[in-house]
Amino acid sequence: DLWSPLLSKLELYLDSKVSGLPGKTLVDDKYMQIIDCIEYTRTLDDGVLPNRWKEADLMIVGPSRSGKTPLAFFMAQRGFKVANFPLVPGDSLPKQLFEFPQDHVFALTIDARKLSNIRNNRVKTLKMSSSASYATVDKVRNELNWCRKLYTENPRWTVMDTTDSGVEETCARILMILEDAGLQKRTASPSAI
């Protein structure tokens, strides 16, 4: 038995007794709530399972690569169930998006050149054809114009420009908006970022 002498010395040094429960960790309800939020957000990433969106605390929409998923996961780690939906011109929008509380929808936008650069990096990383129009500035501009028109048609959505904003700053802005509107349901606060 190699551990007993060491544990006895540690008990004396720390003036404490061994609990006899190896690996015991303290997991409280708040921790489990955050795990539930993360799992919900992971399961409903990228527009999946719109029939479960009604369980979300907030919805994030925006064009591809505008930061929806990282923002959703960052907010989930702060105790929010977050669904997100990619906006693609020409694709129909699910009715559940309009059944969701509209003042809990956050619509992302970003500078066209920056988004084009982000997408070009993705094209290279995934070794996609460099002729893919997905990343061209003109394609991105058209998508962003379509998104702006959609956002104008839905004035209760909060539009957030992520061009020069990190995930943390965008999250803090959302938390302040929710708090100011009295809509914040969970315990997170902007200072918790």
PDB file of C-alpha atoms in Angstrom, residues 45-47 60-70 84-89 91 107-123 126 128 133-136 139-144 146-147 151 162:
ATOM      1  CA  ASP A  45     -26.592  23.953 -34.413  1.00  0.00           C
ATOM      2  CA  ASP A  46     -26.986  25.238 -37.972  1.00  0.00           C
ATOM      3  CA  GLY A  47     -30.773  25.173 -38.238  1.00  0.00           C
ATOM      4  CA  ILE A  60     -29.048  33.715 -33.858  1.00  0.00           C
ATOM      5  CA  VAL A  61     -29.422  34.111 -37.625  1.00  0.00           C
ATOM      6  CA  GLY A  62     -26.986  35.282 -40.258  1.00  0.00           C
ATOM      7  CA  PRO A  63     -25.093  34.346 -43.396  1.00  0.00           C
ATOM      8  CA  SER A  64     -22.619  31.483 -43.460  1.00  0.00           C
ATOM      9  CA  ARG A  65     -19.374  32.183 -41.527  1.00  0.00           C
ATOM     10  CA  SER A  66     -20.706  35.335 -39.821  1.00  0.00           C
ATOM     11  CA  GLY A  67     -20.034  33.866 -36.366  1.00  0.00           C
ATOM     12  CA  LYS A  68     -23.334  32.212 -35.434  1.00  0.00           C
ATOM     13  CA  THR A  69     -21.983  28.922 -34.065  1.00  0.00           C
ATOM     14  CA  PRO A  70     -19.071  30.286 -31.985  1.00  0.00           C
ATOM     15  CA  ASN A  84     -28.953  29.286 -34.796  1.00  0.00           C
ATOM     16  CA  PHE A  85     -30.033  29.313 -38.397  1.00  0.00           C
ATOM     17  CA  PRO A  86     -27.983  30.021 -41.529  1.00  0.00           C
ATOM     18  CA  LEU A  87     -29.570  32.494 -43.914  1.00  0.00           C
ATOM     19  CA  VAL A  88     -29.150  31.500 -47.558  1.00  0.00           C
ATOM     20  CA  PRO A  89     -30.799  33.529 -50.331  1.00  0.00           C
ATOM     21  CA  ASP A  91     -33.758  28.909 -49.329  1.00  0.00           C
ATOM     22  CA  ALA A 107     -29.398  38.858 -36.722  1.00  0.00           C
ATOM     23  CA  LEU A 108     -25.704  38.980 -37.568  1.00  0.00           C
ATOM     24  CA  THR A 109     -24.142  41.058 -40.290  1.00  0.00           C
ATOM     25  CA  ILE A 110     -20.507  41.638 -41.215  1.00  0.00           C
ATOM     26  CA  ASP A 111     -18.441  43.648 -43.697  1.00  0.00           C
ATOM     27  CA  ALA A 112     -18.495  41.997 -47.153  1.00  0.00           C
ATOM     28  CA  ARG A 113     -14.709  42.018 -47.616  1.00  0.00           C
ATOM     29  CA  LYS A 114     -14.075  40.540 -44.188  1.00  0.00           C
ATOM     30  CA  LEU A 115     -16.672  37.814 -44.755  1.00  0.00           C
ATOM     31  CA  SER A 116     -15.182  37.101 -48.172  1.00  0.00           C
ATOM     32  CA  ASN A 117     -11.738  36.690 -46.559  1.00  0.00           C
ATOM     33  CA  ILE A 118     -13.144  34.347 -43.890  1.00  0.00           C
ATOM     34  CA  ARG A 119     -14.860  32.268 -46.557  1.00  0.00           C
ATOM     35  CA  ASN A 120     -11.746  32.203 -48.757  1.00  0.00           C
ATOM     36  CA  ASN A 121      -9.793  30.812 -45.799  1.00  0.00           C
ATOM     37  CA  ARG A 122     -12.482  28.162 -45.370  1.00  0.00           C
ATOM     38  CA  VAL A 123     -12.294  27.300 -49.077  1.00  0.00           C
ATOM     39  CA  LEU A 126     -11.436  22.456 -46.953  1.00  0.00           C
ATOM     40  CA  MET A 128     -12.655  23.369 -52.144  1.00  0.00           C
ATOM     41  CA  SER A 133     -18.555  31.557 -55.870  1.00  0.00           C
ATOM     42  CA  TYR A 134     -19.261  31.018 -52.151  1.00  0.00           C
ATOM     43  CA  ALA A 135     -16.373  33.312 -51.203  1.00  0.00           C
ATOM     44  CA  THR A 136     -16.361  35.998 -53.895  1.00  0.00           C
ATOM     45  CA  LYS A 139     -21.568  36.837 -53.957  1.00  0.00           C
ATOM     46  CA  VAL A 140     -21.047  37.884 -50.336  1.00  0.00           C
ATOM     47  CA  ARG A 141     -22.322  41.423 -51.035  1.00  0.00           C
ATOM     48  CA  ASN A 142     -25.476  40.017 -52.650  1.00  0.00           C
ATOM     49  CA  GLU A 143     -26.057  37.712 -49.669  1.00  0.00           C
ATOM     50  CA  LEU A 144     -25.567  40.529 -47.193  1.00  0.00           C
ATOM     51  CA  TRP A 146     -30.551  39.971 -49.095  1.00  0.00           C
ATOM     52  CA  CYS A 147     -30.007  39.570 -45.325  1.00  0.00           C
ATOM     53  CA  TYR A 151     -33.767  42.151 -41.319  1.00  0.00           C
ATOM     54  CA  THR A 162     -19.714  41.386 -35.995  1.00  0.00           C
TER      55      THR A 162
END
